[in-house]
Coordinates of C-alpha atoms and ligand atoms in Angstrom, one line a residue:
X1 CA -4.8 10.2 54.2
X2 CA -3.8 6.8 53.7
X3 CA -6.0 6.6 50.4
X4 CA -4.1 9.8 49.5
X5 CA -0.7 8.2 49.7
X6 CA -1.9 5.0 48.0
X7 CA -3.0 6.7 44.7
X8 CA -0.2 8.9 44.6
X9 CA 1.8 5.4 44.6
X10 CA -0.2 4.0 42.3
X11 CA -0.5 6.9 39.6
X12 CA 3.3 8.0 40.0
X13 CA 2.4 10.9 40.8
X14 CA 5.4 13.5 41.3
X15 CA 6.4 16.8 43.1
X16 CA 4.7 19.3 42.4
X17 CA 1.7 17.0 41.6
X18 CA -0.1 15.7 44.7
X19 CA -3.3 13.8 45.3
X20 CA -5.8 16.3 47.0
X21 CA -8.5 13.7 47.7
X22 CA -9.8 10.8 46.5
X23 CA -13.6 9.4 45.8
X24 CA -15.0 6.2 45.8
X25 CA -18.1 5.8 43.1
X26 CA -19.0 2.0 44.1
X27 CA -22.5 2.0 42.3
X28 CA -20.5 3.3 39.3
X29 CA -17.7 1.1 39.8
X30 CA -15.6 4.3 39.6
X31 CA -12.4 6.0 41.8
X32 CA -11.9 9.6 41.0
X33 CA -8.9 10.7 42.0
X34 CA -8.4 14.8 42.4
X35 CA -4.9 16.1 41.7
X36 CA -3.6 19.4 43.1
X37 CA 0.1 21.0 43.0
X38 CA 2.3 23.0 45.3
X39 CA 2.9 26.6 44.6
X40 CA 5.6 27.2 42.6
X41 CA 8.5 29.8 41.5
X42 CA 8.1 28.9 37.9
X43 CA 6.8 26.7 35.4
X44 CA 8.2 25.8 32.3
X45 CA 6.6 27.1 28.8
X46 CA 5.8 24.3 27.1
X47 CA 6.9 26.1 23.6
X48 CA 10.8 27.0 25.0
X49 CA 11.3 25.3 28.4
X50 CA 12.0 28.9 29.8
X51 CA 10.7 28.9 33.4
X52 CA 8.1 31.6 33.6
X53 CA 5.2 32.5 36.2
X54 CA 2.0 31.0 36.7
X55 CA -0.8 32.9 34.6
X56 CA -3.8 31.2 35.9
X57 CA -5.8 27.6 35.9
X58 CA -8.0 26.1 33.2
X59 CA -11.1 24.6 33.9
X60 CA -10.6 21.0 35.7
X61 CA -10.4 18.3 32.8
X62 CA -10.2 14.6 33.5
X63 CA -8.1 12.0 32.3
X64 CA -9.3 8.0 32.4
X65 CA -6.4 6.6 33.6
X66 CA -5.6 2.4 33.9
X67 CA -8.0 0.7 35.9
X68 CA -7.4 0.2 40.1
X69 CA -8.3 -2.6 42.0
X70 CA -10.8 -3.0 39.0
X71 CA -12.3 0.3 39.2
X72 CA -12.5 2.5 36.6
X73 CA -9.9 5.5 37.7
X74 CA -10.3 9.1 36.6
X75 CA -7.8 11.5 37.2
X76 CA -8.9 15.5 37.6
X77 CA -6.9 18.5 37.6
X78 CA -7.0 22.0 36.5
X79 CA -4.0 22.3 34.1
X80 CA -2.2 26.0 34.5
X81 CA -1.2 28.2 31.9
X82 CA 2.3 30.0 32.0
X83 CA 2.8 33.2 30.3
X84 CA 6.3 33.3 28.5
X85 CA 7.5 36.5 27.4
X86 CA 8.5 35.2 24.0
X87 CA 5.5 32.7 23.6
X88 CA 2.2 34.0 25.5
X89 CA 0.0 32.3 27.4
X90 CA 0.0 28.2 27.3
X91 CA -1.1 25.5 29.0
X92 CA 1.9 23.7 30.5
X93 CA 2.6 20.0 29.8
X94 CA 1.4 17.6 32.2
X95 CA 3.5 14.5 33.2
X96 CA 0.7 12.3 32.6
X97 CA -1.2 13.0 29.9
X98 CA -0.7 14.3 26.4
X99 CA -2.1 17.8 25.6
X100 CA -5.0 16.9 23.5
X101 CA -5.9 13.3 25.0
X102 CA -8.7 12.4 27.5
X103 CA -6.8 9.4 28.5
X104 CA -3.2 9.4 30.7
X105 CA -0.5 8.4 29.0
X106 CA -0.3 4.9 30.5
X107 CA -4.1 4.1 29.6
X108 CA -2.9 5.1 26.1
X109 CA 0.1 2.6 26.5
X110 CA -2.3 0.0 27.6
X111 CA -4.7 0.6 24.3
X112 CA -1.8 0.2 21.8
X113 CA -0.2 -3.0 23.2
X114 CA -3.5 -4.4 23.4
X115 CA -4.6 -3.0 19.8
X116 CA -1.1 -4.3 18.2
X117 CA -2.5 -7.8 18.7
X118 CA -6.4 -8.1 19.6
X119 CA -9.4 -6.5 17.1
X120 CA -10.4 -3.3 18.0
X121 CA -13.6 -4.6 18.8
X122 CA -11.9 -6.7 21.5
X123 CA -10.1 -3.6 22.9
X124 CA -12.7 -1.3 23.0
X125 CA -14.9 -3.9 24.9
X126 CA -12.3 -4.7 27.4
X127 CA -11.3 -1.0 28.2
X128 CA -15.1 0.5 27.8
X129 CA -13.8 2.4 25.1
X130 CA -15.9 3.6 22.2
X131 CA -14.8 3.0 18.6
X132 CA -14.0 7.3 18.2
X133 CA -12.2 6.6 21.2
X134 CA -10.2 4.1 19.8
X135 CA -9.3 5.8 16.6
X136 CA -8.2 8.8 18.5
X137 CA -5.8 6.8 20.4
X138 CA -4.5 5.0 17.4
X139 CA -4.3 8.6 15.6
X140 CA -2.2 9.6 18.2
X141 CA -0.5 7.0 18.3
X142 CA 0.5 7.2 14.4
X143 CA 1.1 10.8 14.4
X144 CA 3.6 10.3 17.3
X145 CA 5.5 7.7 15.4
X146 CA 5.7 9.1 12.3
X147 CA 7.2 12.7 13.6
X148 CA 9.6 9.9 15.2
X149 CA 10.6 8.7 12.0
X150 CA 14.6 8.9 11.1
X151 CA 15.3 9.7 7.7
X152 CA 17.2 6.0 6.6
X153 CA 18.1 5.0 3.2
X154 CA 15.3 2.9 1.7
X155 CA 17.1 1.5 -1.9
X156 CA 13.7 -0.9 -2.4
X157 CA 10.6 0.5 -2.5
X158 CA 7.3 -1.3 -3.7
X159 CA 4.2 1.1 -5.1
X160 CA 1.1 -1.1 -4.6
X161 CA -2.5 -0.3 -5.0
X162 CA -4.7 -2.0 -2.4
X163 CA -8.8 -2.1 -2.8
X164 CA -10.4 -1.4 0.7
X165 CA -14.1 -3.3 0.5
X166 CA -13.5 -5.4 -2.9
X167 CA -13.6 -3.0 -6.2
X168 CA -14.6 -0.1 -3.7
X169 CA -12.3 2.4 -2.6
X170 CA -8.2 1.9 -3.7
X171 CA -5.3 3.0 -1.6
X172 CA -1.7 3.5 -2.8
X173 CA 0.4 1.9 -0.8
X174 CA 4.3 2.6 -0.9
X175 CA 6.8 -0.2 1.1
X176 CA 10.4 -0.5 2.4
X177 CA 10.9 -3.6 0.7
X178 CA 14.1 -4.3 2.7
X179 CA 12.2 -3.2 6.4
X180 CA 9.5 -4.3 5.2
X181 CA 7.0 -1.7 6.2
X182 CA 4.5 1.0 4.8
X183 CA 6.0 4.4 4.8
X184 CA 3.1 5.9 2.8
X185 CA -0.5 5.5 2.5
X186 CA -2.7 7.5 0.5
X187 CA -6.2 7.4 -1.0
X188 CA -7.2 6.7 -4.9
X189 CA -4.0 5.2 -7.3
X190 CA -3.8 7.9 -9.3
X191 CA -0.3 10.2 -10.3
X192 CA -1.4 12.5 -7.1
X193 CA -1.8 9.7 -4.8
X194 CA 1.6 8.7 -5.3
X195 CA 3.1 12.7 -6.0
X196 CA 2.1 13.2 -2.4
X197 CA 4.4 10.6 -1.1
X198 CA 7.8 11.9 -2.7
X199 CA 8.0 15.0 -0.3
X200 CA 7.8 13.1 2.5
X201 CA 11.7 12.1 2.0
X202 CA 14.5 14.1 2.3
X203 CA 16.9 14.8 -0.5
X204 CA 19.3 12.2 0.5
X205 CA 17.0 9.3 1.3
X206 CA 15.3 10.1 -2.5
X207 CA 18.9 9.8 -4.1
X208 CA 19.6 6.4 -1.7
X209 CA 16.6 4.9 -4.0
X210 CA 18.1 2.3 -6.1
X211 CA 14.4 0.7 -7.4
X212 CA 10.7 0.8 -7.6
X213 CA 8.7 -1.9 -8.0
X214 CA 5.3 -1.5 -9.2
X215 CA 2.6 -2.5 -11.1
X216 CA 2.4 -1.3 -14.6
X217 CA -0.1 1.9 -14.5
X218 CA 1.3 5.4 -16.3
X219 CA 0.0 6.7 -13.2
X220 CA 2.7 5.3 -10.9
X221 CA 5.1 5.7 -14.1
X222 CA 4.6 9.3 -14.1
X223 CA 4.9 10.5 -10.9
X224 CA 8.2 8.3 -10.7
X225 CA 9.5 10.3 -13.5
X226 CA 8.8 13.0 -12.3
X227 CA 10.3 12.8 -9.0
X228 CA 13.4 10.4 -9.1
X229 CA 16.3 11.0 -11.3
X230 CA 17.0 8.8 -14.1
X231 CA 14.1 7.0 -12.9
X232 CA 14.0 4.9 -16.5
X233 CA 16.9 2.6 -14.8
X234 CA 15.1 2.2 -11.4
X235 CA 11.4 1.2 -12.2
X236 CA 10.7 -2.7 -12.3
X237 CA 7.6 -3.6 -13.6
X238 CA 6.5 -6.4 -10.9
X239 CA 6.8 -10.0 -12.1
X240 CA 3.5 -11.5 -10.6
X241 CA 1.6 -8.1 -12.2
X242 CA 2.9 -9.5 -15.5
X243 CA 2.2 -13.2 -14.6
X244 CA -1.3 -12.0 -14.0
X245 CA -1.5 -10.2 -17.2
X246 CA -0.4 -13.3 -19.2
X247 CA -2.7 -15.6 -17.1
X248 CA -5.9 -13.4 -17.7
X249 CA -4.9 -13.7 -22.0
X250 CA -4.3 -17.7 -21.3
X251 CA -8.1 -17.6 -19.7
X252 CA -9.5 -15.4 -22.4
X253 CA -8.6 -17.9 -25.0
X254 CA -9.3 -21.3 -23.5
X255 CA -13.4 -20.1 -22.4
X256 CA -13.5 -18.9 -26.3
X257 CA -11.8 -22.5 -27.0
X258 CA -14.3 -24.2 -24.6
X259 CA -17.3 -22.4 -26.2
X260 CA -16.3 -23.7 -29.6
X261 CA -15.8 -27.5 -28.1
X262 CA -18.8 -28.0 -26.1
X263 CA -20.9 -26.7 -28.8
X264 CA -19.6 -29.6 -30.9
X265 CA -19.8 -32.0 -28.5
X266 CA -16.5 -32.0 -26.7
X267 CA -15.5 -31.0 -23.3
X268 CA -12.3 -31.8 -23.0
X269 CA -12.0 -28.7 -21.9
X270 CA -14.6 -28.4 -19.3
X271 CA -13.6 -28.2 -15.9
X272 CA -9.9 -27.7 -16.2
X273 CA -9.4 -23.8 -15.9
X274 CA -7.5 -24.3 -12.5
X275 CA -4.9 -26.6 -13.8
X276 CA -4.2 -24.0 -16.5
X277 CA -3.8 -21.6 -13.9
X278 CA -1.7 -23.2 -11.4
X279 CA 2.1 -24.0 -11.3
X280 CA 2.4 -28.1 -12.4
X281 CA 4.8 -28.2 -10.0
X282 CA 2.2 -27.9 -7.9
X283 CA 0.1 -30.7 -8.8
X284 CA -0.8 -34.4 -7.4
X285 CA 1.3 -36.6 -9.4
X286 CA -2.1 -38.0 -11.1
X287 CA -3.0 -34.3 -11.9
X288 CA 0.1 -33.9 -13.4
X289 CA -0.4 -36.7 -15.8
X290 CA -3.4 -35.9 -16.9
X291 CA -2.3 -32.3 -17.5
X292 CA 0.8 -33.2 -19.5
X293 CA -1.9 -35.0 -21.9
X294 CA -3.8 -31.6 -22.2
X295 CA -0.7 -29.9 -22.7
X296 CA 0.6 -31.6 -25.3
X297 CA -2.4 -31.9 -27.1
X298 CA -2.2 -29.1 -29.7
X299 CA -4.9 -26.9 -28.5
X300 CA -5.0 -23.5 -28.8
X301 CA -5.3 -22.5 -25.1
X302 CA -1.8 -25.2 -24.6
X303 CA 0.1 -22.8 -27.1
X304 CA -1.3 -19.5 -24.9
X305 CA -0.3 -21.6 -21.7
X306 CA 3.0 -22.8 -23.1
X307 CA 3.4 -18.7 -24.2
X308 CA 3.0 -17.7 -20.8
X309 CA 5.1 -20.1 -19.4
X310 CA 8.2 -19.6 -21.2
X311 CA 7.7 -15.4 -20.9
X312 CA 7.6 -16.1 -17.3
X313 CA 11.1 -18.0 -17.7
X314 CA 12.6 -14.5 -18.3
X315 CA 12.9 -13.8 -15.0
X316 CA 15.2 -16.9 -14.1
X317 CA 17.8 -15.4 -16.5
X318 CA 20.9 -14.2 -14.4
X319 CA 22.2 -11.8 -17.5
X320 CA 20.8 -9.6 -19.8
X321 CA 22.0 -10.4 -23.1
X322 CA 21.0 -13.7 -23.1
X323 CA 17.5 -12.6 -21.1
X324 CA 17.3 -9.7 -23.8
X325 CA 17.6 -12.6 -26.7
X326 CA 15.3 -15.0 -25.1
X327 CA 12.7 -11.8 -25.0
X328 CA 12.7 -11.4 -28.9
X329 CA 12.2 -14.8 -29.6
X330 CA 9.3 -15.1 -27.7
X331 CA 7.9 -11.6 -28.8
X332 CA 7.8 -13.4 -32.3
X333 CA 6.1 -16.3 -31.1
X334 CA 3.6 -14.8 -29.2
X335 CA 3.5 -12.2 -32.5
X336 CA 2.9 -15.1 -35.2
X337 CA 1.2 -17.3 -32.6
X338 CA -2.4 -16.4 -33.9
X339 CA -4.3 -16.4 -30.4
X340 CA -5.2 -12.7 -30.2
X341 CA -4.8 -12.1 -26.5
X342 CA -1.6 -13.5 -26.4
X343 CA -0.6 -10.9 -29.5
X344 CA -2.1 -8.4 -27.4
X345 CA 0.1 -9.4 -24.2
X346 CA 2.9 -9.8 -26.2
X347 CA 2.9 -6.0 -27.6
X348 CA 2.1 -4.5 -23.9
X349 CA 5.2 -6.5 -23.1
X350 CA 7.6 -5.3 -25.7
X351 CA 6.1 -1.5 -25.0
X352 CA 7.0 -1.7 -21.3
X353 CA 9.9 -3.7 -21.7
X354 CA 12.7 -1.8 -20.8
X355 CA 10.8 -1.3 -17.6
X356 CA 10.8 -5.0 -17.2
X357 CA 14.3 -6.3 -18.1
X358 CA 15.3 -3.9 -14.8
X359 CA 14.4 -7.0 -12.6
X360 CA 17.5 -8.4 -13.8
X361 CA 19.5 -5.5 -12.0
X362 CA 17.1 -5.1 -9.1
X363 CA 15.2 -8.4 -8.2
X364 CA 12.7 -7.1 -6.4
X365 CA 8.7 -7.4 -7.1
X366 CA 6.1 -6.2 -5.0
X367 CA 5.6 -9.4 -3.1
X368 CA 8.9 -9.3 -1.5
X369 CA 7.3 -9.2 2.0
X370 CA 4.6 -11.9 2.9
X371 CA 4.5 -11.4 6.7
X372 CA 3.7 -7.2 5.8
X373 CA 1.1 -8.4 3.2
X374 CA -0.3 -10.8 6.0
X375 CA -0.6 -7.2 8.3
X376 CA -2.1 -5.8 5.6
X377 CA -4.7 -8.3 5.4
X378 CA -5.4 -8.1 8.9
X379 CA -6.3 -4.1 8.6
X380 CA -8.4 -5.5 5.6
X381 CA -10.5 -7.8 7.6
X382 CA -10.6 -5.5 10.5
X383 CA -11.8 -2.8 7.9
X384 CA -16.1 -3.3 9.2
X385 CA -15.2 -1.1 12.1
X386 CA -13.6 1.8 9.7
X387 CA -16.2 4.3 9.6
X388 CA -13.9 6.8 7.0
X389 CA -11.1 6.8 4.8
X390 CA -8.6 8.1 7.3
X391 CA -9.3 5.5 10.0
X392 CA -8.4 3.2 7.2
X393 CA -5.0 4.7 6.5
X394 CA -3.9 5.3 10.3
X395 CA -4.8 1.4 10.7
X396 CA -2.2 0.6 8.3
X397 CA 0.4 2.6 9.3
X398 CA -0.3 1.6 13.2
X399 CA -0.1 -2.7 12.4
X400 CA 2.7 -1.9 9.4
X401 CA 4.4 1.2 9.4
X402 CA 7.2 -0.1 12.3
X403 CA 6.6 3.0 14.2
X404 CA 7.6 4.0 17.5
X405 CA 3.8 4.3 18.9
X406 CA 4.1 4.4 22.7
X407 CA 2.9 7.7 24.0
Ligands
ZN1 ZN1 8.4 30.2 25.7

């Protein structure tokens, strides 16, 4: 009786709800706990609230519930079914547990704390959980909060493509710059990956977009296009996707360079790809000496590092005409400049420009939130324990989609 009383304490468990009886497993390490309920006049159907009669009992189910006194608890009970007049037969909802989970809602509480900061390894060896156990809690979990979801402005949004396993599988990714969270994730980075996210908006938070970031690939262009209105004036082609264009034409031309130097003899070239690379800003003051020396020593990768540099300058102008000026006269340079890569860059430039001189409006790029990128990379290092795709993307939305998760 005492026992009784105890776990009913314990659990929370509430009128009609009663613990029948409870027993101890001590080889097991286990307390099972049997719950039973009073009669009653009516039970609510779980589809209208409508009080309606008892129809009859499902088969007893159980429910792991947070450990007591370190034992393993396990709730059992046999749920009953209502029959609404309106509705038909359903089970009715249990305080404790949602309909489709083994676990009480509590346990389930428990996970997700625990999950928001430890690997899931770590989780599922604390709780003795196993990993499909896991991923059903965390499915939950997202599903919950993303029903929860209010339907806010977002005027930033950044379209990103993220490789799961290196060169494997991509992911589209699309962020509230400003909240800076994922509100979509999808597989591949193709027009359809990104078509499927639109929808997912209502009318008035598409027409509260004000700009997309994004990496230049039709793919994203399109789907854009095709879904936000005069979406020409709202797509900013990401600063650091164009820095890494330019820097990829400055590396093309200084290995050809190298290749041409060494075979003569001269490696004044050898060994300095990183400084070419990096920011001089960022240099040790003796690096930065040395540097200046290869900068300003007439070779061909110093004009296709002096090209890239003074591109990237764009993007400190505060207004376009004089941005729009500086543009054309380094379109001619790079044009006339004789280092094919840089041409190259150069004409992909001009072609997306009007795509590009929107940062000036907008200032935003894709890398607008490093402590959601940092998430990000967490999912990617926890990624050895995703066994599919979908694990994958409920991961991400769990650590960075700012949901509401408690059951
Ligand atoms: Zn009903």
């Amino acid at each position: 009786m005492q026992d009784r009383e105890l776990y009913r304490q314990i659990l929370g468990i509430q009128a009609p709800w009663f613990v029948e009886r409870v027993e101890l497993k001590l080889p097991e390490g286990e307390v099972h706990v049997f719950l039973d309920h009073h009669e009653m006049v009516s039970w609510s159907c779980p589809e209208c609230s409508a009080g309606c009669k008892l129809y009859d009992h499902q088969p007893e189910r159980r429910w792991r519930h947070l450990d007591t006194c370190q034992y393993q608890t396990i709730l059992h009970a046999q749920p009953p079914r209502t029959e609404c007049g309106e509705h038909g037969v359903h089970v009715v909802k249990l305080p404790w547990a949602e309909p489709s989970s083994r676990f009480t809602a509590l346990f389930e509480a428990l996970a997700i704390e625990w999950l928001k900061h430890a690997s899931q390894q770590a989780v599922a060896e604390q709780m003795t959980l196993s990993w499909d156990e896991i991923h059903g809690i965390m499915e939950r979990a997202v599903e919950r909060g993303l029903k929860r979801r209010e339907a806010e402005p977002i005027p930033a949004l950044g379209v990103d493509e993220k490789a799961f396993r290196k060169g494997h599988h991509y992911f589209t990714l699309v962020n509230d710059l400003e909240k800076s969270r994922v509100l979509y994730v999808a597989e591949d980075r193709t027009q359809a990956s990104l078509d499927g996210f639109w929808p997912t908006l209502t009318e008035e938070q598409r027409n509260s977009i004000e700009a997309v970031a994004m990496d230049m690939w039709e793919p994203y262009v399109n789907s854009t296009r095709l879904h936000l209105t005069e979406a020409d004036g709202k797509i900013v082609f990401d600063k650091f996707h164009i820095a890494k264009h330019l820097s990829e034409a400055v590396d093309y031309v200084l290995r050809k360079e190298n290749k041409i130097l060494r075979a003569a003899g001269d490696d004044t070239l050898t060994g300095t790809r990183y400084d070419w690379l990096r920011h001089p800003a960022k240099m040790e003051a003796d690096d930065r000496r040395a540097f200046a020396v290869l900068r300003d020593s007439g070779l061909k990768t110093a004009r296709a590092w002096a090209l890239k540099e003074t591109m990237m300058a764009f993007f400190e102008y505060r207004y376009e005409r004089p941005a729009r000026k500086h543009f054309r006269w380094w379109h001619n340079w790079a044009a006339r400049s004789r280092l094919q890569p840089m041409i190259e860059a150069g004409r992909m430039l001009k072609r997306r420009f009007e795509n590009i001189v929107t940062y000036l409006r907008h200032r935003i790029t894709n890398a607008a939130s490093e402590s959601l990128n940092a998430k990000i990379q967490w999912v990617k290092y926890t990624a050895r324990g995703f066994r599919n795709k979908q694990n994958f993307i409920n991961a991400i939305y769990f650590h960075c989609g700012g949901l509401n998760l408690a059951p």
